[in-house]
mmCIF file of C-alpha atoms and ligand atoms in Angstrom:
data_model
loop_
_atom_site.group_PDB
_atom_site.id
_atom_site.type_symbol
_atom_site.label_atom_id
_atom_site.label_comp_id
_atom_site.label_asym_id
_atom_site.label_seq_id
_atom_site.Cartn_x
_atom_site.Cartn_y
_atom_site.Cartn_z
ATOM 1 C CA UNK E 1 181.939 151.701 111.813
ATOM 2 C CA UNK E 2 179.583 148.659 112.657
ATOM 3 C CA UNK E 3 176.001 148.216 112.246
ATOM 4 C CA UNK E 4 176.150 145.781 115.093
ATOM 5 C CA UNK E 5 178.586 144.775 117.897
ATOM 6 C CA UNK E 6 177.569 141.376 119.297
ATOM 7 C CA UNK E 7 178.958 140.827 122.541
ATOM 8 C CA UNK E 8 179.207 137.176 123.120
ATOM 9 C CA UNK E 9 180.174 134.417 120.365
ATOM 10 C CA UNK E 10 177.900 131.752 121.855
ATOM 11 C CA UNK E 11 174.842 130.011 119.980
ATOM 12 C CA UNK E 12 172.833 133.512 120.169
ATOM 13 C CA UNK E 13 175.559 135.844 119.181
ATOM 14 C CA UNK E 14 176.679 133.501 116.546
ATOM 15 C CA UNK E 15 173.002 133.072 114.887
ATOM 16 C CA UNK E 16 172.674 137.154 115.190
ATOM 17 C CA UNK E 17 175.989 137.645 113.617
ATOM 18 C CA UNK E 18 175.086 135.310 110.737
ATOM 19 C CA UNK E 19 171.785 136.599 109.657
ATOM 20 C CA UNK E 20 173.131 140.310 110.080
ATOM 21 C CA UNK E 21 175.975 139.756 107.689
ATOM 22 C CA UNK E 22 173.804 137.991 105.282
ATOM 23 C CA UNK E 23 171.611 141.034 105.383
ATOM 24 C CA UNK E 24 174.603 142.852 104.375
ATOM 25 C CA UNK E 25 175.376 144.626 107.794
ATOM 26 C CA UNK E 26 178.718 145.073 109.114
ATOM 27 C CA UNK E 27 179.351 142.974 112.073
ATOM 28 C CA UNK E 28 182.037 142.743 115.030
ATOM 29 C CA UNK E 29 181.702 139.769 117.358
ATOM 30 C CA UNK E 30 183.653 140.179 120.847
ATOM 31 C CA UNK E 31 184.045 137.524 123.473
ATOM 32 C CA UNK E 32 185.632 138.080 127.137
ATOM 33 C CA UNK E 33 186.905 134.254 126.470
ATOM 34 C CA UNK E 34 189.775 133.119 124.214
ATOM 35 C CA UNK E 35 187.231 130.804 122.364
ATOM 36 C CA UNK E 36 184.192 130.851 120.291
ATOM 37 C CA UNK E 37 181.101 129.004 120.947
ATOM 38 C CA UNK E 38 180.383 130.133 124.530
ATOM 39 C CA UNK E 39 179.264 127.190 126.515
ATOM 40 C CA UNK E 40 178.882 124.759 123.549
ATOM 41 C CA UNK E 41 182.492 125.070 123.181
ATOM 42 C CA UNK E 42 184.244 121.461 122.134
ATOM 43 C CA UNK E 43 187.923 121.115 122.682
ATOM 44 C CA UNK E 44 189.905 118.544 120.971
ATOM 45 C CA UNK E 45 191.902 116.065 123.269
ATOM 46 C CA UNK E 46 193.399 113.056 121.907
ATOM 47 C CA UNK E 47 191.203 113.121 118.787
ATOM 48 C CA UNK E 48 188.354 113.171 121.193
ATOM 49 C CA UNK E 49 185.744 116.324 121.061
ATOM 50 C CA UNK E 50 185.553 117.154 124.567
ATOM 51 C CA UNK E 51 182.487 119.329 125.766
ATOM 52 C CA UNK E 52 184.166 121.572 128.203
ATOM 53 C CA UNK E 53 181.314 123.227 129.719
ATOM 54 C CA UNK E 54 179.044 120.332 129.944
ATOM 55 C CA UNK E 55 177.606 117.559 127.863
ATOM 56 C CA UNK E 56 175.460 118.902 124.970
ATOM 57 C CA UNK E 57 173.135 117.014 122.903
ATOM 58 C CA UNK E 58 171.312 118.564 120.189
ATOM 59 C CA UNK E 59 167.582 117.623 120.530
ATOM 60 C CA UNK E 60 164.616 119.369 118.949
ATOM 61 C CA UNK E 61 161.219 119.080 117.577
ATOM 62 C CA UNK E 62 161.447 122.436 115.679
ATOM 63 C CA UNK E 63 161.992 121.542 111.948
ATOM 64 C CA UNK E 64 163.249 124.882 111.070
ATOM 65 C CA UNK E 65 165.984 125.138 113.712
ATOM 66 C CA UNK E 66 167.131 121.624 112.661
ATOM 67 C CA UNK E 67 167.427 122.627 109.174
ATOM 68 C CA UNK E 68 169.349 125.751 110.173
ATOM 69 C CA UNK E 69 171.824 123.991 112.211
ATOM 70 C CA UNK E 70 172.473 121.567 109.060
ATOM 71 C CA UNK E 71 173.672 124.262 107.049
ATOM 72 C CA UNK E 72 176.702 124.605 109.209
ATOM 73 C CA UNK E 73 177.574 121.016 110.100
ATOM 74 C CA UNK E 74 176.414 117.425 109.500
ATOM 75 C CA UNK E 75 174.939 115.891 112.471
ATOM 76 C CA UNK E 76 175.785 112.117 113.582
ATOM 77 C CA UNK E 77 173.012 109.871 114.789
ATOM 78 C CA UNK E 78 173.860 109.812 118.498
ATOM 79 C CA UNK E 79 171.019 109.032 120.732
ATOM 80 C CA UNK E 80 171.224 110.110 124.381
ATOM 81 C CA UNK E 81 170.611 106.958 126.604
ATOM 82 C CA UNK E 82 172.068 107.573 129.963
ATOM 83 C CA UNK E 83 173.015 104.827 132.452
ATOM 84 C CA UNK E 84 172.231 104.919 136.322
ATOM 85 C CA UNK E 85 174.810 103.563 138.585
ATOM 86 C CA UNK E 86 173.317 102.856 142.169
ATOM 87 C CA UNK E 87 175.928 101.504 144.232
ATOM 88 C CA UNK E 88 177.255 99.377 141.614
ATOM 89 C CA UNK E 89 173.910 98.302 140.377
ATOM 90 C CA UNK E 90 173.012 99.590 136.903
ATOM 91 C CA UNK E 91 169.601 100.865 135.630
ATOM 92 C CA UNK E 92 168.145 102.256 132.255
ATOM 93 C CA UNK E 93 167.232 105.784 132.095
ATOM 94 C CA UNK E 94 164.485 107.139 131.565
ATOM 95 C CA UNK E 95 162.709 104.921 133.768
ATOM 96 C CA UNK E 96 161.241 102.404 131.445
ATOM 97 C CA UNK E 97 160.541 98.697 131.061
ATOM 98 C CA UNK E 98 164.315 97.797 131.321
ATOM 99 C CA UNK E 99 164.479 99.791 134.626
ATOM 100 C CA UNK E 100 161.495 98.043 136.028
ATOM 101 C CA UNK E 101 162.513 94.497 135.150
ATOM 102 C CA UNK E 102 165.882 95.064 136.544
ATOM 103 C CA UNK E 103 164.433 96.643 139.784
ATOM 104 C CA UNK E 104 161.492 94.358 140.137
ATOM 105 C CA UNK E 105 161.965 91.158 137.839
ATOM 106 C CA UNK E 106 158.682 92.520 135.995
ATOM 107 C CA UNK E 107 158.259 91.415 132.408
ATOM 108 C CA UNK E 108 155.044 93.195 131.118
ATOM 109 C CA UNK E 109 154.013 96.793 131.303
ATOM 110 C CA UNK E 110 150.633 95.795 133.281
ATOM 111 C CA UNK E 111 153.074 94.038 136.025
ATOM 112 C CA UNK E 112 155.302 97.237 136.048
ATOM 113 C CA UNK E 113 152.169 99.721 136.438
ATOM 114 C CA UNK E 114 150.897 97.500 139.056
ATOM 115 C CA UNK E 115 154.062 97.507 141.075
ATOM 116 C CA UNK E 116 154.330 101.401 140.830
ATOM 117 C CA UNK E 117 150.517 101.457 142.068
ATOM 118 C CA UNK E 118 151.068 99.240 144.912
ATOM 119 C CA UNK E 119 154.013 101.306 145.984
ATOM 120 C CA UNK E 120 152.311 104.761 145.506
ATOM 121 C CA UNK E 121 149.296 103.248 147.650
ATOM 122 C CA UNK E 122 151.590 101.942 150.575
ATOM 123 C CA UNK E 123 153.222 105.332 151.066
ATOM 124 C CA UNK E 124 149.735 106.752 151.117
ATOM 125 C CA UNK E 125 150.864 110.315 150.613
ATOM 126 C CA UNK E 126 147.858 112.578 149.194
ATOM 127 C CA UNK E 127 149.165 115.941 149.590
ATOM 128 C CA UNK E 128 152.981 116.046 149.156
ATOM 129 C CA UNK E 129 154.746 118.531 151.688
ATOM 130 C CA UNK E 130 158.109 118.100 150.007
ATOM 131 C CA UNK E 131 160.245 117.056 147.388
ATOM 132 C CA UNK E 132 160.465 113.644 148.913
ATOM 133 C CA UNK E 133 156.807 112.763 149.318
ATOM 134 C CA UNK E 134 156.172 114.184 145.925
ATOM 135 C CA UNK E 135 158.586 111.911 144.158
ATOM 136 C CA UNK E 136 157.425 108.840 145.969
ATOM 137 C CA UNK E 137 153.813 109.673 145.271
ATOM 138 C CA UNK E 138 154.713 109.907 141.542
ATOM 139 C CA UNK E 139 156.868 106.663 141.287
ATOM 140 C CA UNK E 140 156.795 104.692 144.494
ATOM 141 C CA UNK E 141 159.743 104.424 146.939
ATOM 142 C CA UNK E 142 162.113 101.932 145.443
ATOM 143 C CA UNK E 143 162.805 104.270 142.273
ATOM 144 C CA UNK E 144 162.862 107.241 144.773
ATOM 145 C CA UNK E 145 165.399 105.486 146.930
ATOM 146 C CA UNK E 146 167.662 104.306 144.139
ATOM 147 C CA UNK E 147 167.390 106.438 141.271
ATOM 148 C CA UNK E 148 166.150 109.873 142.437
ATOM 149 C CA UNK E 149 166.937 110.497 145.941
ATOM 150 C CA UNK E 150 170.544 110.617 146.243
ATOM 151 C CA UNK E 151 171.038 112.432 142.510
ATOM 152 C CA UNK E 152 168.694 115.326 143.330
ATOM 153 C CA UNK E 153 170.204 115.890 146.862
ATOM 154 C CA UNK E 154 173.566 116.159 145.390
ATOM 155 C CA UNK E 155 172.279 118.577 142.254
ATOM 156 C CA UNK E 156 170.717 120.868 145.043
ATOM 157 C CA UNK E 157 173.099 120.426 147.917
ATOM 158 C CA UNK E 158 170.174 119.624 150.263
ATOM 159 C CA UNK E 159 168.051 116.799 151.468
ATOM 160 C CA UNK E 160 165.002 115.938 149.368
ATOM 161 C CA UNK E 161 162.688 116.428 152.404
ATOM 162 C CA UNK E 162 163.868 119.895 152.663
ATOM 163 C CA UNK E 163 163.311 120.955 149.025
ATOM 164 C CA UNK E 164 159.929 122.140 148.048
ATOM 165 C CA UNK E 165 157.668 119.794 146.162
ATOM 166 C CA UNK E 166 157.151 122.089 143.133
ATOM 167 C CA UNK E 167 160.778 121.090 141.968
ATOM 168 C CA UNK E 168 159.428 118.012 140.647
ATOM 169 C CA UNK E 169 156.198 118.303 138.741
ATOM 170 C CA UNK E 170 156.383 114.893 137.114
ATOM 171 C CA UNK E 171 158.834 111.965 136.666
ATOM 172 C CA UNK E 172 158.296 110.416 133.101
ATOM 173 C CA UNK E 173 157.641 106.710 133.478
ATOM 174 C CA UNK E 174 157.522 104.789 130.194
ATOM 175 C CA UNK E 175 156.073 101.699 129.975
ATOM 176 C CA UNK E 176 158.067 100.619 126.761
ATOM 177 C CA UNK E 177 161.411 99.322 126.172
ATOM 178 C CA UNK E 178 162.518 102.788 125.235
ATOM 179 C CA UNK E 179 165.889 104.107 126.174
ATOM 180 C CA UNK E 180 166.082 107.310 124.355
ATOM 181 C CA UNK E 181 166.164 109.792 126.858
ATOM 182 C CA UNK E 182 164.730 112.757 124.661
ATOM 183 C CA UNK E 183 161.223 112.617 122.942
ATOM 184 C CA UNK E 184 162.550 114.882 119.872
ATOM 185 C CA UNK E 185 162.036 114.412 116.162
ATOM 186 C CA UNK E 186 165.703 115.104 115.387
ATOM 187 C CA UNK E 187 168.781 114.500 117.702
ATOM 188 C CA UNK E 188 172.619 114.249 117.545
ATOM 189 C CA UNK E 189 176.064 115.637 117.814
ATOM 190 C CA UNK E 190 177.805 117.876 114.989
ATOM 191 C CA UNK E 191 180.471 115.925 113.321
ATOM 192 C CA UNK E 192 183.686 117.536 113.868
ATOM 193 C CA UNK E 193 182.379 119.444 117.344
ATOM 194 C CA UNK E 194 180.372 121.946 118.068
ATOM 195 C CA UNK E 195 183.230 124.601 117.974
ATOM 196 C CA UNK E 196 183.362 123.869 114.220
ATOM 197 C CA UNK E 197 179.767 124.299 113.656
ATOM 198 C CA UNK E 198 179.951 127.733 115.416
ATOM 199 C CA UNK E 199 183.119 128.657 113.535
ATOM 200 C CA UNK E 200 181.010 127.860 110.306
ATOM 201 C CA UNK E 201 178.576 130.249 111.660
ATOM 202 C CA UNK E 202 181.164 133.122 112.036
ATOM 203 C CA UNK E 203 182.859 132.356 108.559
ATOM 204 C CA UNK E 204 183.598 136.031 107.214
ATOM 205 C CA UNK E 205 182.800 137.611 110.282
ATOM 206 C CA UNK E 206 185.176 139.882 112.263
ATOM 207 C CA UNK E 207 185.553 138.099 115.748
ATOM 208 C CA UNK E 208 187.791 139.575 118.442
ATOM 209 C CA UNK E 209 188.548 137.288 121.583
ATOM 210 C CA UNK E 210 189.717 137.919 125.036
ATOM 211 C CA UNK E 211 188.085 141.259 125.225
ATOM 212 C CA UNK E 212 185.441 142.409 128.161
ATOM 213 C CA UNK E 213 182.800 144.520 126.603
ATOM 214 C CA UNK E 214 182.100 145.974 129.912
ATOM 215 C CA UNK E 215 185.629 146.904 130.451
ATOM 216 C CA UNK E 216 185.658 149.133 127.135
ATOM 217 C CA UNK E 217 182.094 149.732 126.888
ATOM 218 C CA UNK E 218 182.088 153.467 125.830
ATOM 219 C CA UNK E 219 184.919 152.700 123.269
ATOM 220 C CA UNK E 220 182.719 149.810 121.865
ATOM 221 C CA UNK E 221 179.404 151.711 121.933
ATOM 222 C CA UNK E 222 180.835 154.708 120.023
ATOM 223 C CA UNK E 223 181.704 152.088 117.041
ATOM 224 C CA UNK E 224 178.137 150.434 116.432
ATOM 225 C CA UNK E 225 174.963 151.813 115.665
ATOM 226 C CA UNK E 226 173.140 148.934 117.846
ATOM 227 C CA UNK E 227 174.738 146.539 120.650
ATOM 228 C CA UNK E 228 173.316 142.863 120.901
ATOM 229 C CA UNK E 229 174.692 141.833 124.556
ATOM 230 C CA UNK E 230 174.525 138.064 125.420
ATOM 231 C CA UNK E 231 176.468 138.432 128.893
ATOM 232 C CA UNK E 232 174.846 138.714 132.385
ATOM 233 C CA UNK E 233 172.212 141.172 132.412
ATOM 234 C CA UNK E 234 172.798 142.138 136.036
ATOM 235 C CA UNK E 235 176.741 142.652 135.337
ATOM 236 C CA UNK E 236 175.782 144.930 132.719
ATOM 237 C CA UNK E 237 174.265 147.229 135.167
ATOM 238 C CA UNK E 238 177.095 146.709 137.566
ATOM 239 C CA UNK E 239 174.778 144.663 139.996
ATOM 240 C CA UNK E 240 173.306 148.038 141.005
ATOM 241 C CA UNK E 241 170.196 146.336 141.762
ATOM 242 C CA UNK E 242 171.533 143.223 143.559
ATOM 243 C CA UNK E 243 173.099 139.775 142.055
ATOM 244 C CA UNK E 244 171.172 137.031 140.344
ATOM 245 C CA UNK E 245 171.743 133.782 141.532
ATOM 246 C CA UNK E 246 173.161 130.665 139.607
ATOM 247 C CA UNK E 247 173.951 127.088 140.272
ATOM 248 C CA UNK E 248 177.172 125.785 139.098
ATOM 249 C CA UNK E 249 178.680 122.557 138.189
ATOM 250 C CA UNK E 250 182.373 121.678 138.042
ATOM 251 C CA UNK E 251 184.228 119.458 136.026
ATOM 252 C CA UNK E 252 186.982 117.219 136.659
ATOM 253 C CA UNK E 253 188.468 116.182 133.396
ATOM 254 C CA UNK E 254 190.912 113.267 132.823
ATOM 255 C CA UNK E 255 192.523 111.424 130.004
ATOM 256 C CA UNK E 256 192.949 107.822 130.692
ATOM 257 C CA UNK E 257 195.033 105.398 128.892
ATOM 258 C CA UNK E 258 192.432 102.596 128.214
ATOM 259 C CA UNK E 259 190.093 102.394 125.243
ATOM 260 C CA UNK E 260 186.850 102.312 127.033
ATOM 261 C CA UNK E 261 186.123 103.255 130.776
ATOM 262 C CA UNK E 262 182.466 103.060 130.906
ATOM 263 C CA UNK E 263 180.888 101.971 127.400
ATOM 264 C CA UNK E 264 178.546 104.957 127.504
ATOM 265 C CA UNK E 265 178.506 108.770 127.054
ATOM 266 C CA UNK E 266 176.765 109.443 130.432
ATOM 267 C CA UNK E 267 176.504 107.526 133.608
ATOM 268 C CA UNK E 268 174.735 109.051 136.416
ATOM 269 C CA UNK E 269 175.580 108.426 139.827
ATOM 270 C CA UNK E 270 172.328 108.250 142.108
ATOM 271 C CA UNK E 271 173.536 107.286 145.403
ATOM 272 C CA UNK E 272 174.221 110.385 147.622
ATOM 273 C CA UNK E 273 177.756 108.855 148.779
ATOM 274 C CA UNK E 274 179.475 109.115 145.513
ATOM 275 C CA UNK E 275 180.433 112.805 145.343
ATOM 276 C CA UNK E 276 179.944 113.324 141.621
ATOM 277 C CA UNK E 277 176.557 113.586 140.003
ATOM 278 C CA UNK E 278 177.884 111.993 136.860
ATOM 279 C CA UNK E 279 180.402 110.837 134.423
ATOM 280 C CA UNK E 280 180.746 111.765 130.888
ATOM 281 C CA UNK E 281 183.006 109.497 128.326
ATOM 282 C CA UNK E 282 183.208 112.077 125.648
ATOM 283 C CA UNK E 283 184.119 109.713 122.671
ATOM 284 C CA UNK E 284 181.227 107.830 123.049
ATOM 285 C CA UNK E 285 179.186 111.163 121.747
ATOM 286 C CA UNK E 286 181.247 110.135 118.335
ATOM 287 C CA UNK E 287 180.860 106.554 119.042
ATOM 288 C CA UNK E 288 184.590 105.937 119.928
ATOM 289 C CA UNK E 289 186.070 106.780 116.534
ATOM 290 C CA UNK E 290 188.214 109.769 115.154
ATOM 291 C CA UNK E 291 187.468 111.772 112.056
ATOM 292 C CA UNK E 292 188.952 108.924 110.127
ATOM 293 C CA UNK E 293 186.900 106.521 111.457
ATOM 294 C CA UNK E 294 189.562 104.901 113.341
ATOM 295 C CA UNK E 295 189.124 103.339 117.120
ATOM 296 C CA UNK E 296 190.904 105.544 119.742
ATOM 297 C CA UNK E 297 193.234 103.783 121.979
ATOM 298 C CA UNK E 298 192.722 106.661 124.818
ATOM 299 C CA UNK E 299 189.749 108.236 126.495
ATOM 300 C CA UNK E 300 188.776 111.273 128.259
ATOM 301 C CA UNK E 301 186.349 111.215 131.015
ATOM 302 C CA UNK E 302 184.720 114.315 133.095
ATOM 303 C CA UNK E 303 183.346 113.919 136.622
ATOM 304 C CA UNK E 304 180.554 116.423 137.268
ATOM 305 C CA UNK E 305 180.039 117.923 140.654
ATOM 306 C CA UNK E 306 177.060 120.225 141.476
ATOM 307 C CA UNK E 307 178.319 123.142 143.166
ATOM 308 C CA UNK E 308 177.339 126.529 144.859
ATOM 309 C CA UNK E 309 177.919 129.525 142.892
ATOM 310 C CA UNK E 310 179.605 132.517 144.058
ATOM 311 C CA UNK E 311 180.030 135.853 141.936
ATOM 312 C CA UNK E 312 183.056 135.274 139.630
ATOM 313 C CA UNK E 313 182.334 131.509 138.984
ATOM 314 C CA UNK E 314 181.206 130.415 135.978
ATOM 315 C CA UNK E 315 177.072 130.565 135.856
ATOM 316 C CA UNK E 316 175.331 127.606 134.729
ATOM 317 C CA UNK E 317 171.676 127.352 135.793
ATOM 318 C CA UNK E 318 169.509 130.439 136.538
ATOM 319 C CA UNK E 319 167.638 129.867 139.903
ATOM 320 C CA UNK E 320 164.190 130.233 138.918
ATOM 321 C CA UNK E 321 162.770 131.118 142.320
ATOM 322 C CA UNK E 322 160.703 134.157 143.223
ATOM 323 C CA UNK E 323 163.390 136.404 144.484
ATOM 324 C CA UNK E 324 165.267 135.780 141.442
ATOM 325 C CA UNK E 325 162.519 136.379 139.047
ATOM 326 C CA UNK E 326 161.299 139.657 140.717
ATOM 327 C CA UNK E 327 165.034 140.824 140.578
ATOM 328 C CA UNK E 328 165.261 139.735 136.928
ATOM 329 C CA UNK E 329 161.957 141.703 136.210
ATOM 330 C CA UNK E 330 163.731 144.953 137.695
ATOM 331 C CA UNK E 331 166.612 144.525 135.486
ATOM 332 C CA UNK E 332 164.624 144.028 132.491
ATOM 333 C CA UNK E 333 162.857 147.175 133.184
ATOM 334 C CA UNK E 334 166.235 148.910 133.120
ATOM 335 C CA UNK E 335 167.256 147.180 129.923
ATOM 336 C CA UNK E 336 163.953 148.754 127.970
ATOM 337 C CA UNK E 337 165.502 152.088 128.547
ATOM 338 C CA UNK E 338 168.677 151.243 126.490
ATOM 339 C CA UNK E 339 167.440 151.860 123.329
ATOM 340 C CA UNK E 340 170.238 150.557 121.125
ATOM 341 C CA UNK E 341 171.186 147.465 123.324
ATOM 342 C CA UNK E 342 169.362 144.390 122.728
ATOM 343 C CA UNK E 343 169.635 141.717 125.660
ATOM 344 C CA UNK E 344 169.302 138.240 124.338
ATOM 345 C CA UNK E 345 170.606 134.643 125.239
ATOM 346 C CA UNK E 346 170.597 132.752 128.458
ATOM 347 C CA UNK E 347 172.417 135.507 130.555
ATOM 348 C CA UNK E 348 171.201 138.436 129.021
ATOM 349 C CA UNK E 349 167.437 137.147 129.361
ATOM 350 C CA UNK E 350 168.452 135.077 132.787
ATOM 351 C CA UNK E 351 166.508 131.908 131.516
ATOM 352 C CA UNK E 352 167.396 128.260 130.896
ATOM 353 C CA UNK E 353 167.825 127.940 127.075
ATOM 354 C CA UNK E 354 168.219 124.482 125.333
ATOM 355 C CA UNK E 355 170.347 125.277 122.073
ATOM 356 C CA UNK E 356 167.398 124.738 119.924
ATOM 357 C CA UNK E 357 165.189 127.638 121.783
ATOM 358 C CA UNK E 358 168.181 129.857 121.969
ATOM 359 C CA UNK E 359 168.617 129.378 118.420
ATOM 360 C CA UNK E 360 165.019 130.083 117.733
ATOM 361 C CA UNK E 361 164.984 133.065 119.873
ATOM 362 C CA UNK E 362 168.041 134.780 118.064
ATOM 363 C CA UNK E 363 166.424 133.763 114.630
ATOM 364 C CA UNK E 364 163.263 135.509 115.922
ATOM 365 C CA UNK E 365 164.714 138.432 117.458
ATOM 366 C CA UNK E 366 166.940 139.142 114.522
ATOM 367 C CA UNK E 367 164.488 138.354 111.797
ATOM 368 C CA UNK E 368 162.271 141.439 113.370
ATOM 369 C CA UNK E 369 165.478 143.479 113.795
ATOM 370 C CA UNK E 370 166.723 143.287 110.153
HETATM 371 C C1 FAD D 1 175.993 122.107 131.754
HETATM 372 C C2 FAD D 1 174.911 122.041 131.058
HETATM 373 C C3 FAD D 1 174.474 121.589 129.918
HETATM 374 C C4 FAD D 1 173.830 121.569 128.875
HETATM 375 N N1 FAD D 1 173.397 120.724 128.019
HETATM 376 C C5 FAD D 1 172.297 121.069 126.954
HETATM 377 C C6 FAD D 1 172.054 120.065 126.077
HETATM 378 O O1 FAD D 1 172.386 119.062 126.204
HETATM 379 N N2 FAD D 1 171.074 120.391 125.079
HETATM 380 C C7 FAD D 1 170.680 121.715 124.758
HETATM 381 O O2 FAD D 1 170.396 121.908 124.133
HETATM 382 N N3 FAD D 1 171.334 122.578 125.755
HETATM 383 C C8 FAD D 1 172.137 122.307 126.708
HETATM 384 N N4 FAD D 1 172.630 123.279 127.299
HETATM 385 C C9 FAD D 1 172.120 124.669 127.235
HETATM 386 C C10 FAD D 1 173.072 125.442 126.355
HETATM 387 O O3 FAD D 1 174.407 125.437 126.764
HETATM 388 C C11 FAD D 1 172.454 126.894 126.028
HETATM 389 O O4 FAD D 1 171.470 126.800 125.188
HETATM 390 C C12 FAD D 1 173.579 127.847 125.038
HETATM 391 O O5 FAD D 1 174.803 127.631 125.417
HETATM 392 C C13 FAD D 1 173.181 129.164 125.221
HETATM 393 O O6 FAD D 1 173.876 130.126 124.442
HETATM 394 P P1 FAD D 1 174.024 131.658 124.542
HETATM 395 O O7 FAD D 1 174.751 132.062 123.371
HETATM 396 O O8 FAD D 1 172.715 132.143 125.080
HETATM 397 O O9 FAD D 1 175.024 131.639 125.800
HETATM 398 P P2 FAD D 1 176.533 131.377 126.112
HETATM 399 O O10 FAD D 1 177.016 130.114 125.315
HETATM 400 O O11 FAD D 1 176.973 131.232 127.418
HETATM 401 O O12 FAD D 1 177.307 132.613 125.211
HETATM 402 C C14 FAD D 1 177.591 133.802 125.951
HETATM 403 C C15 FAD D 1 178.830 134.348 125.684
HETATM 404 O O13 FAD D 1 178.844 135.587 126.011
HETATM 405 C C16 FAD D 1 180.110 135.955 126.537
HETATM 406 N N5 FAD D 1 180.416 137.093 127.222
HETATM 407 C C17 FAD D 1 179.567 137.058 128.494
HETATM 408 N N6 FAD D 1 179.897 138.491 129.028
HETATM 409 C C18 FAD D 1 180.720 138.986 128.476
HETATM 410 C C19 FAD D 1 181.306 140.450 128.302
HETATM 411 N N7 FAD D 1 181.259 141.366 129.364
HETATM 412 N N8 FAD D 1 182.004 140.677 127.445
HETATM 413 C C20 FAD D 1 182.484 139.842 126.142
HETATM 414 N N9 FAD D 1 181.818 138.637 126.058
HETATM 415 C C21 FAD D 1 181.236 138.461 127.012
HETATM 416 C C22 FAD D 1 180.668 134.665 127.168
HETATM 417 O O14 FAD D 1 182.261 134.377 127.634
HETATM 418 C C23 FAD D 1 180.072 133.615 126.242
HETATM 419 O O15 FAD D 1 180.835 133.045 125.383
HETATM 420 C C24 FAD D 1 173.078 123.015 128.736
HETATM 421 C C25 FAD D 1 173.836 124.060 129.595
HETATM 422 C C26 FAD D 1 174.457 123.670 130.692
HETATM 423 C C27 FAD D 1 174.630 124.863 131.624
#
């Protein structure tokens, strides 16, 4: 009945579905959630598009992908410029001349460089043995203590001195007054939200929501020539070789009866004591305006908490250590024997993908397939 059944209405699934339909194939998309768009789903609350599964900023250097997504939506000119809040002191991120001026009163790039160098030398670390030593050897003690330590410890749930050095390979230091977090040619947020963008990708395609493919696998397999599966690869094989681990995030979302809570989309709390890692104020992804350009009187914020992951929790970040890497490879070997199933996307490939990378990967796969 169908050429392709696509499991998952996230970006990977939606791109495959769009391309297959364009090539004249008959496609069915199913998702176990009641919504499309996977983790880029945005929900409208008080006229604000709320990023339900975490803040998503589209950024890419890939012109082909940028032009591709622009077929489905217009992007605004949002630029990610997060702020760090360390016990009430505010600093610009990523580390740049504004940060160094606030931290040390230095004015020129030369002064900033000398200050960082002085702190590095004072610490005298030549062979970093853990993340703490690694970070100090890269940016010195002040930046480490105020902007790296607490945030990283909350993210990993462990002291920096107990974490391996390799987690932080580099900490970008900019000797310019540039608060733009991403070094990308193209950046923005879809006007009208990500859900609308994915809806446009899926236009004219049959989509069934609230259906778990793995619970009705035989039924769906019998209906299609091929399956494109974007769910967790270990779940597909009923966890027969073991469980792939993730790091999770919990979001606590609140509507506030005020027009402006923090004046920025993202504020990172870099001390260890504040339990959340950051607060997102969603309206600032769209400059505080609704679709008609009107100022919004309310605001929606989400506090983000980094958390342990247990089976059944929402999987967010794959744990890229040796143990999980080796287990994934074993699942990948099993996947190669499934001749009519293609595994793709962040869960199917157990890989952290940015949005542009997942779109590129889907385009390459389906391009070769069709
Ligand atoms: C907290 C966070 C913040 C991020 N921020 C950014 C950012 O700022 N910029 C950026 O470029 N990228 C960001 N990303 C990455 C982005 O979320 C991913 O690139 C993208 O969501 C991957 O799409 P996908 O289709 O592979 O997976 P998903 O969006 O997870 O889609 C998979 C879909 O499959 C469905 N599914 C799974 N199993 C089954 C089943 N058995 N039956 C039916 N359906 C099933 C799921 O319900 C889901 O809808 C972020 C990721 C996280 C975790």
